[in-house]
Short mmCIF file of C-alpha atoms and ligand atoms in Angstrom, two decimals:
data_model
loop_
_atom_site.label_atom_id
_atom_site.label_comp_id
_atom_site.label_asym_id
_atom_site.label_seq_id
_atom_site.Cartn_x
_atom_site.Cartn_y
_atom_site.Cartn_z
CA MET U 1 -3.20 6.42 -27.19
CA ASP U 2 -3.44 10.08 -28.22
CA THR U 3 -1.59 11.97 -25.49
CA SER U 4 -1.90 15.41 -27.09
CA SER U 5 -5.09 16.37 -25.24
CA LEU U 6 -4.04 15.17 -21.78
CA ASP U 7 -4.07 17.62 -18.88
CA THR U 8 -0.69 16.76 -17.44
CA PRO U 9 0.71 15.77 -15.06
CA VAL U 10 -1.70 12.86 -14.74
CA PRO U 11 -1.32 9.24 -13.65
CA ILE U 12 -2.63 6.72 -16.18
CA VAL U 13 -3.29 3.13 -15.19
CA ASP U 14 -3.08 0.45 -17.84
CA TRP U 15 -6.17 -1.53 -16.84
CA ALA U 16 -5.10 -4.81 -18.46
CA VAL U 17 -1.74 -4.75 -16.67
CA MET U 18 -3.44 -3.94 -13.35
CA LYS U 19 -5.97 -6.74 -13.81
CA ALA U 20 -3.17 -9.20 -14.50
CA ASN U 21 -1.41 -8.00 -11.33
CA ILE U 22 -4.60 -8.57 -9.28
CA GLU U 23 -4.95 -12.08 -10.72
CA ARG U 24 -1.29 -12.86 -10.09
CA LEU U 25 -1.50 -11.93 -6.40
CA GLN U 26 -4.69 -13.94 -5.99
CA GLY U 27 -3.03 -16.91 -7.71
CA LEU U 28 -0.04 -16.72 -5.35
CA CYS U 29 -2.30 -16.66 -2.27
CA ASP U 30 -4.41 -19.54 -3.62
CA LYS U 31 -1.31 -21.59 -4.34
CA ALA U 32 -0.02 -20.96 -0.81
CA GLY U 33 -3.46 -21.87 0.60
CA ILE U 34 -3.87 -18.57 2.45
CA SER U 35 -6.28 -15.63 2.43
CA ASN U 36 -5.61 -12.61 0.29
CA ARG U 37 -6.19 -9.29 2.08
CA PRO U 38 -4.77 -6.64 -0.29
CA HIS U 39 -3.67 -3.34 1.18
CA ILE U 40 -5.67 -0.56 -0.50
CA LYS U 41 -3.20 2.16 0.56
CA THR U 42 -1.60 1.81 -2.88
CA HIS U 43 -4.68 2.56 -5.03
CA LYS U 44 -7.17 4.10 -2.53
CA SER U 45 -9.99 3.28 -4.97
CA VAL U 46 -13.29 1.59 -4.16
CA GLU U 47 -13.58 0.24 -7.70
CA ILE U 48 -10.17 -1.42 -7.58
CA ALA U 49 -10.78 -2.79 -4.05
CA LYS U 50 -13.99 -4.38 -5.34
CA MET U 51 -12.09 -5.90 -8.29
CA GLN U 52 -9.64 -7.45 -5.81
CA LEU U 53 -12.54 -8.87 -3.79
CA ALA U 54 -14.21 -10.18 -6.94
CA ALA U 55 -10.93 -11.89 -7.86
CA GLY U 56 -11.07 -13.83 -4.57
CA ALA U 57 -9.71 -11.61 -1.77
CA ASP U 58 -11.37 -12.33 1.60
CA GLY U 59 -11.19 -8.73 2.78
CA ILE U 60 -9.04 -5.63 2.50
CA THR U 61 -6.41 -3.87 4.58
CA CYS U 62 -6.39 -0.12 5.27
CA GLN U 63 -3.81 1.96 7.12
CA THR U 64 -6.07 4.73 8.44
CA ILE U 65 -9.60 5.03 9.79
CA GLY U 66 -10.35 7.53 7.01
CA GLU U 67 -9.48 4.96 4.34
CA ALA U 68 -11.54 2.32 6.14
CA GLU U 69 -14.55 4.67 6.47
CA VAL U 70 -14.52 5.29 2.71
CA MET U 71 -14.33 1.56 1.97
CA ALA U 72 -17.05 0.67 4.51
CA ASP U 73 -19.33 3.41 3.12
CA ALA U 74 -18.94 1.72 -0.26
CA GLY U 75 -20.22 -1.55 1.22
CA ILE U 76 -16.96 -3.42 1.88
CA LYS U 77 -17.68 -5.74 4.77
CA ASP U 78 -14.35 -7.09 6.01
CA ILE U 79 -11.63 -4.59 6.86
CA LEU U 80 -8.35 -4.79 8.74
CA ILE U 81 -6.70 -1.54 9.86
CA SER U 82 -3.03 -2.42 10.28
CA TYR U 83 -2.20 0.47 12.57
CA ASN U 84 -2.32 1.45 16.25
CA ILE U 85 -5.47 3.55 16.66
CA LEU U 86 -4.83 5.87 19.56
CA GLY U 87 -6.90 8.57 21.21
CA ALA U 88 -10.49 9.13 22.26
CA ARG U 89 -11.77 10.74 19.05
CA LYS U 90 -10.29 8.08 16.79
CA SER U 91 -11.55 5.31 19.07
CA GLU U 92 -15.07 6.75 18.81
CA ARG U 93 -14.81 6.68 15.00
CA LEU U 94 -13.53 3.13 15.23
CA ALA U 95 -16.51 2.10 17.35
CA ALA U 96 -18.94 3.63 14.85
CA LEU U 97 -17.14 1.89 11.99
CA ALA U 98 -17.23 -1.47 13.79
CA GLN U 99 -21.02 -1.27 13.77
CA ARG U 100 -21.19 -1.39 9.99
CA THR U 101 -18.36 -3.72 8.98
CA ASN U 102 -16.44 -6.72 10.30
CA LEU U 103 -13.48 -4.76 11.63
CA THR U 104 -10.09 -5.81 12.95
CA VAL U 105 -7.27 -3.54 14.10
CA SER U 106 -3.71 -4.15 15.11
CA ALA U 107 -2.30 -3.01 18.46
CA ASP U 108 1.13 -3.20 20.05
CA ASN U 109 0.58 -1.58 23.45
CA ARG U 110 -1.77 -1.50 26.41
CA GLN U 111 -2.73 2.13 25.95
CA VAL U 112 -4.23 1.40 22.54
CA ILE U 113 -6.04 -1.67 23.85
CA GLU U 114 -7.45 0.23 26.85
CA THR U 115 -8.74 3.16 24.80
CA ILE U 116 -10.29 1.15 21.98
CA GLY U 117 -11.72 -1.35 24.48
CA ASP U 118 -13.41 1.42 26.47
CA ALA U 119 -14.76 3.07 23.32
CA MET U 120 -16.22 -0.25 22.10
CA GLU U 121 -17.90 -0.78 25.46
CA THR U 122 -19.42 2.72 25.48
CA ALA U 123 -20.74 2.28 21.93
CA ASN U 124 -21.73 -1.35 22.46
CA SER U 125 -19.58 -2.34 19.46
CA SER U 126 -17.20 -5.25 19.11
CA LEU U 127 -13.81 -5.33 17.47
CA GLY U 128 -11.20 -7.92 16.51
CA VAL U 129 -7.60 -7.27 17.53
CA LEU U 130 -4.33 -8.58 16.12
CA ILE U 131 -1.21 -8.04 18.21
CA GLU U 132 1.44 -6.42 16.04
CA CYS U 133 4.84 -8.08 16.34
CA GLU U 134 8.21 -6.84 15.14
CA THR U 135 10.68 -9.23 13.55
CA GLY U 136 13.33 -6.93 12.12
CA ASN U 137 11.61 -3.99 10.41
CA LYS U 138 12.16 -1.77 13.48
CA ARG U 139 8.73 -0.16 13.20
CA CYS U 140 5.72 -0.82 15.45
CA GLY U 141 5.29 -4.19 17.12
CA VAL U 142 6.25 -6.11 20.24
CA GLY U 143 9.66 -7.70 19.94
CA SER U 144 9.06 -10.94 21.85
CA SER U 145 6.44 -13.67 21.80
CA ASP U 146 6.13 -13.35 25.60
CA ASP U 147 5.06 -9.71 25.16
CA ALA U 148 2.64 -10.77 22.43
CA VAL U 149 1.03 -13.31 24.78
CA GLU U 150 0.77 -10.72 27.58
CA LEU U 151 -0.96 -8.21 25.29
CA ALA U 152 -3.25 -10.90 23.89
CA LYS U 153 -4.36 -11.73 27.45
CA HIS U 154 -5.09 -8.06 27.97
CA VAL U 155 -7.25 -7.99 24.83
CA ASP U 156 -9.00 -11.16 25.93
CA ALA U 157 -9.87 -9.54 29.26
CA LYS U 158 -11.66 -6.64 27.58
CA GLN U 159 -15.34 -7.39 27.14
CA ASN U 160 -15.87 -5.93 23.67
CA LEU U 161 -12.55 -6.90 22.13
CA GLU U 162 -11.81 -10.26 20.53
CA PHE U 163 -8.23 -11.47 20.26
CA ARG U 164 -7.90 -12.79 16.71
CA GLY U 165 -4.17 -13.33 16.23
CA LEU U 166 -0.89 -11.70 15.19
CA LEU U 167 0.18 -9.18 12.56
CA ILE U 168 3.70 -8.80 11.21
CA TYR U 169 5.30 -6.69 8.48
CA PRO U 170 8.41 -8.80 7.95
CA PRO U 171 11.70 -7.26 6.86
CA ARG U 172 12.34 -7.48 3.15
CA GLY U 173 14.16 -10.55 1.95
CA ASP U 174 14.59 -12.24 5.32
CA VAL U 175 11.64 -14.24 6.60
CA GLU U 176 13.65 -16.50 8.92
CA PRO U 177 13.21 -14.31 12.06
CA THR U 178 9.46 -14.13 11.36
CA LYS U 179 9.22 -17.90 10.96
CA GLN U 180 11.00 -18.42 14.27
CA PHE U 181 8.95 -15.78 16.06
CA LEU U 182 5.72 -17.39 14.89
CA ALA U 183 6.77 -20.94 15.75
CA ASP U 184 7.72 -19.78 19.24
CA ALA U 185 4.50 -17.79 19.64
CA LYS U 186 2.39 -20.78 18.61
CA THR U 187 3.79 -22.87 21.46
CA LYS U 188 3.30 -20.09 23.99
CA PHE U 189 -0.27 -19.30 22.93
CA GLY U 190 -1.05 -23.03 23.15
CA LYS U 191 0.19 -23.09 26.77
CA VAL U 192 -2.10 -20.25 27.86
CA GLY U 193 -5.07 -21.61 25.89
CA LEU U 194 -5.48 -18.60 23.61
CA GLU U 195 -6.30 -19.36 20.02
CA CYS U 196 -4.32 -17.48 17.38
CA ARG U 197 -6.67 -17.86 14.41
CA VAL U 198 -5.10 -15.23 12.18
CA VAL U 199 -1.45 -14.72 11.33
CA SER U 200 -1.25 -11.79 8.94
CA THR U 201 1.97 -10.99 7.08
CA GLY U 202 2.59 -8.95 3.96
CA GLY U 203 4.70 -6.79 1.71
CA THR U 204 5.15 -7.04 -2.05
CA PRO U 205 8.95 -7.44 -1.82
CA ASN U 206 8.42 -10.67 0.15
CA LEU U 207 5.93 -12.23 -2.26
CA PRO U 208 8.56 -14.80 -3.38
CA PHE U 209 8.39 -16.18 0.20
CA ILE U 210 4.60 -16.18 0.48
CA GLY U 211 3.28 -18.92 2.77
CA GLN U 212 6.68 -19.78 4.23
CA CYS U 213 6.19 -18.18 7.66
CA GLY U 214 3.06 -20.10 8.57
CA GLU U 215 0.83 -17.10 7.93
CA THR U 216 -2.90 -17.46 7.29
CA GLU U 217 -3.29 -14.28 5.25
CA TYR U 218 -1.20 -11.93 3.10
CA ARG U 219 -1.37 -8.13 2.77
CA SER U 220 0.15 -6.90 -0.47
CA GLY U 221 -0.36 -3.32 -1.62
CA THR U 222 2.16 -2.23 -4.22
CA SER U 223 1.75 -5.33 -6.43
CA VAL U 224 -1.50 -3.90 -7.83
CA TYR U 225 0.50 -1.28 -9.79
CA ASN U 226 4.20 -2.05 -9.12
CA ASP U 227 6.90 0.61 -9.42
CA ARG U 228 10.62 1.22 -9.88
CA MET U 229 11.34 -0.07 -6.37
CA MET U 230 9.61 -3.38 -7.07
CA ILE U 231 11.65 -3.77 -10.27
CA GLY U 232 14.74 -3.08 -8.15
CA PHE U 233 13.68 -5.81 -5.71
CA ASN U 234 13.20 -8.22 -8.62
CA VAL U 235 9.53 -8.83 -7.88
CA ALA U 236 8.23 -7.02 -10.98
CA THR U 237 9.31 -6.28 -14.54
CA PRO U 238 8.74 -3.00 -16.40
CA GLU U 239 5.84 -4.74 -18.20
CA ASP U 240 4.15 -5.39 -14.80
CA CYS U 241 4.07 -1.65 -13.99
CA ALA U 242 0.49 -0.47 -14.43
CA LEU U 243 0.75 3.20 -13.42
CA HIS U 244 2.82 5.90 -15.08
CA VAL U 245 2.65 9.63 -14.51
CA TYR U 246 2.25 11.32 -17.88
CA SER U 247 4.02 14.65 -18.00
CA THR U 248 4.71 17.36 -20.58
CA VAL U 249 8.12 18.77 -21.47
CA VAL U 250 7.54 22.47 -20.82
CA SER U 251 11.03 23.84 -21.35
CA ARG U 252 14.51 23.05 -22.70
CA PRO U 253 16.50 25.87 -21.12
CA ALA U 254 19.89 24.29 -21.93
CA PRO U 255 21.12 21.49 -24.22
CA ASP U 256 21.66 19.17 -21.26
CA ARG U 257 18.48 20.09 -19.34
CA LEU U 258 14.77 19.92 -19.85
CA ILE U 259 11.88 20.60 -17.54
CA LEU U 260 8.83 18.42 -16.97
CA ASP U 261 5.56 19.69 -15.51
CA ALA U 262 5.73 16.82 -12.98
CA GLY U 263 7.47 17.90 -9.79
CA SER U 264 7.19 16.70 -6.21
CA LYS U 265 3.42 17.34 -6.24
CA ALA U 266 3.06 14.68 -8.92
CA LEU U 267 5.92 12.25 -8.30
CA THR U 268 6.54 12.79 -4.53
CA SER U 269 10.10 13.35 -3.30
CA ASP U 270 10.50 9.68 -2.42
CA LEU U 271 13.87 8.50 -3.69
CA GLY U 272 13.14 4.93 -2.62
CA GLY U 273 16.86 4.21 -2.40
CA PHE U 274 17.60 5.55 -5.90
CA GLU U 275 19.49 8.69 -6.89
CA THR U 276 16.84 10.02 -9.26
CA PHE U 277 13.10 10.68 -8.98
CA GLY U 278 11.61 8.03 -11.26
CA VAL U 279 12.46 6.83 -14.76
CA LEU U 280 11.33 7.73 -18.26
CA PRO U 281 10.88 4.27 -19.82
CA ASP U 282 10.86 5.69 -23.35
CA TYR U 283 14.04 7.73 -22.71
CA PRO U 284 16.00 5.46 -20.36
CA GLU U 285 19.15 7.64 -20.30
CA ALA U 286 17.22 10.72 -19.11
CA ARG U 287 17.71 11.35 -15.39
CA ILE U 288 15.21 13.23 -13.20
CA VAL U 289 17.84 14.79 -10.99
CA LYS U 290 15.88 17.35 -9.02
CA LEU U 291 12.28 18.20 -8.19
CA TYR U 292 10.61 21.47 -7.31
CA GLU U 293 6.93 21.32 -6.58
CA GLU U 294 5.84 21.75 -10.21
CA HIS U 295 9.17 21.30 -12.00
CA GLY U 296 10.97 18.08 -12.75
CA ILE U 297 14.56 18.83 -13.74
CA VAL U 298 15.83 16.27 -16.23
CA ASP U 299 19.44 15.79 -17.16
CA VAL U 300 19.45 14.71 -20.81
CA SER U 301 23.20 14.91 -21.37
CA TYR U 302 23.44 11.11 -21.77
CA CYS U 303 20.47 10.84 -24.14
CA GLU U 304 20.84 9.93 -27.79
CA LYS U 305 17.26 11.00 -28.38
CA VAL U 306 15.69 13.87 -26.40
CA PRO U 307 11.95 14.60 -26.04
CA GLU U 308 10.87 17.89 -27.55
CA ILE U 309 9.08 20.82 -25.92
CA GLY U 310 5.38 19.94 -25.86
CA GLU U 311 5.97 16.19 -25.94
CA VAL U 312 4.17 14.08 -23.33
CA VAL U 313 6.41 11.49 -21.67
CA ARG U 314 5.75 8.63 -19.27
CA VAL U 315 7.39 8.59 -15.85
CA LEU U 316 7.55 5.44 -13.76
CA PRO U 317 7.54 6.60 -10.11
CA ASN U 318 10.06 5.25 -7.63
CA HIS U 319 7.29 4.53 -5.12
CA VAL U 320 3.77 4.42 -6.45
CA CYS U 321 1.69 4.38 -3.21
CA PRO U 322 2.12 8.04 -2.22
CA VAL U 323 1.48 9.13 -5.84
CA SER U 324 -2.14 7.92 -5.52
CA ASN U 325 -2.52 10.26 -2.58
CA LEU U 326 -1.67 13.30 -4.73
CA PHE U 327 -4.51 13.11 -7.26
CA ASP U 328 -8.29 13.41 -6.89
CA GLU U 329 -8.70 11.63 -10.18
CA ILE U 330 -6.53 9.47 -12.40
CA LEU U 331 -7.15 7.99 -15.86
CA CYS U 332 -7.69 4.35 -16.75
CA LEU U 333 -6.44 3.19 -20.11
CA GLU U 334 -9.00 0.54 -20.95
CA GLU U 335 -8.52 -2.47 -23.17
CA ASN U 336 -10.37 -0.70 -26.03
CA GLY U 337 -7.73 2.06 -25.95
CA LYS U 338 -10.11 4.60 -24.41
CA LEU U 339 -9.30 6.71 -21.36
CA ARG U 340 -11.79 7.07 -18.54
CA PRO U 341 -11.46 9.08 -15.33
CA LEU U 342 -11.33 7.25 -11.99
CA ARG U 343 -11.92 9.06 -8.71
CA ILE U 344 -9.41 8.23 -5.99
CA ASP U 345 -12.00 7.84 -3.26
CA ALA U 346 -9.71 7.66 -0.23
CA ARG U 347 -7.18 10.22 -1.46
CA GLY U 348 -6.16 12.50 1.41
CA LYS U 349 -7.72 10.26 4.08
CA THR U 350 -4.56 10.38 6.13
CA ALA U 351 -6.23 10.30 9.56
C1 PLP P 401 1.24 -2.95 7.67
C2 PLP P 401 1.45 -3.07 6.20
N1 PLP P 401 1.02 -4.16 5.58
C3 PLP P 401 1.16 -4.32 4.24
C4 PLP P 401 1.75 -3.33 3.49
C5 PLP P 401 1.85 -3.52 2.01
O1 PLP P 401 3.17 -3.52 1.58
P1 PLP P 401 3.52 -3.49 0.03
O2 PLP P 401 3.01 -2.21 -0.49
O3 PLP P 401 4.99 -3.64 -0.03
O4 PLP P 401 2.81 -4.66 -0.58
C6 PLP P 401 2.24 -2.18 4.12
C7 PLP P 401 2.92 -1.14 3.34
O5 PLP P 401 3.48 -0.19 3.82
C8 PLP P 401 2.08 -2.04 5.51
O6 PLP P 401 2.52 -0.96 6.17
#
């Protein structure tokens, strides 16, 4: 690829690597006998969501109403929003969205259920609800199966809401508490006669354990591109990483320091548990030690070979999902070696 005419910083997605990642996730879900519901928060692209559906996914997951609106406008018919939607205005948007797509949301408290239930009734819409449960991630979610049953009953009592099941984002590397929670919940739901048709779990770091919790569907986001964190978690190799931010060396102010035009507005400030802000795969000893908004400060004191001023280098981000949210357009490196622009349709749809 000729990088000399690139307008950097710019993310470039190796299309063949991404396609292989999509196929791999689908293969894992098929092997486990469960539905694939990829999380589009990683790529935020209608085209890529449709490729995931064409590969066999049964629907998609979004994190915000804005993302879901973009995907529904593009004709995607089965969407889960894995987030508590709270407030009158958002509930109105949800009700409008539910009229044009098969929509499910997660909820972990009565206030959410009341507000969305009322909004659905007013708009004469209907909505599926998964009760979000917490099994160690210490984020949203009820912490006991008794609370899950109580909330499910509350959903069931609302005319325009349909209780569909449970949603969990299990802690990385430890699925045992999730397994136990779900086994316990199954018994309790059986006793009260409520059917838990969907058990939705997810997370790329837990893909090695796919199917082991008794889930019916899996939400993986990051696996579509992969990143430095996923390599660190041993669920991806450098060859599985589809997206790199291409950046130009704009200065070499000192022998041990060079400056990239990729700063926090291109790479994000997400350290993802590392000490540096991404890696340069072609200069592995170079260390991105500090970011300003448009400056990436690189310590090259350990490098045998140092990129020159004007050279375009690849940066593998620590965490790829927020990078997609920083660019209106990225480039796809197609199998014929050509670059084509791709609009990031749901970029900035944070609400
Ligand atoms: C609720 C939920 N499900 C699924 C995912 C996808 O996780 P990953 O990107 O690790 O695959 C996320 C990511 O933050 C999430 O918040």
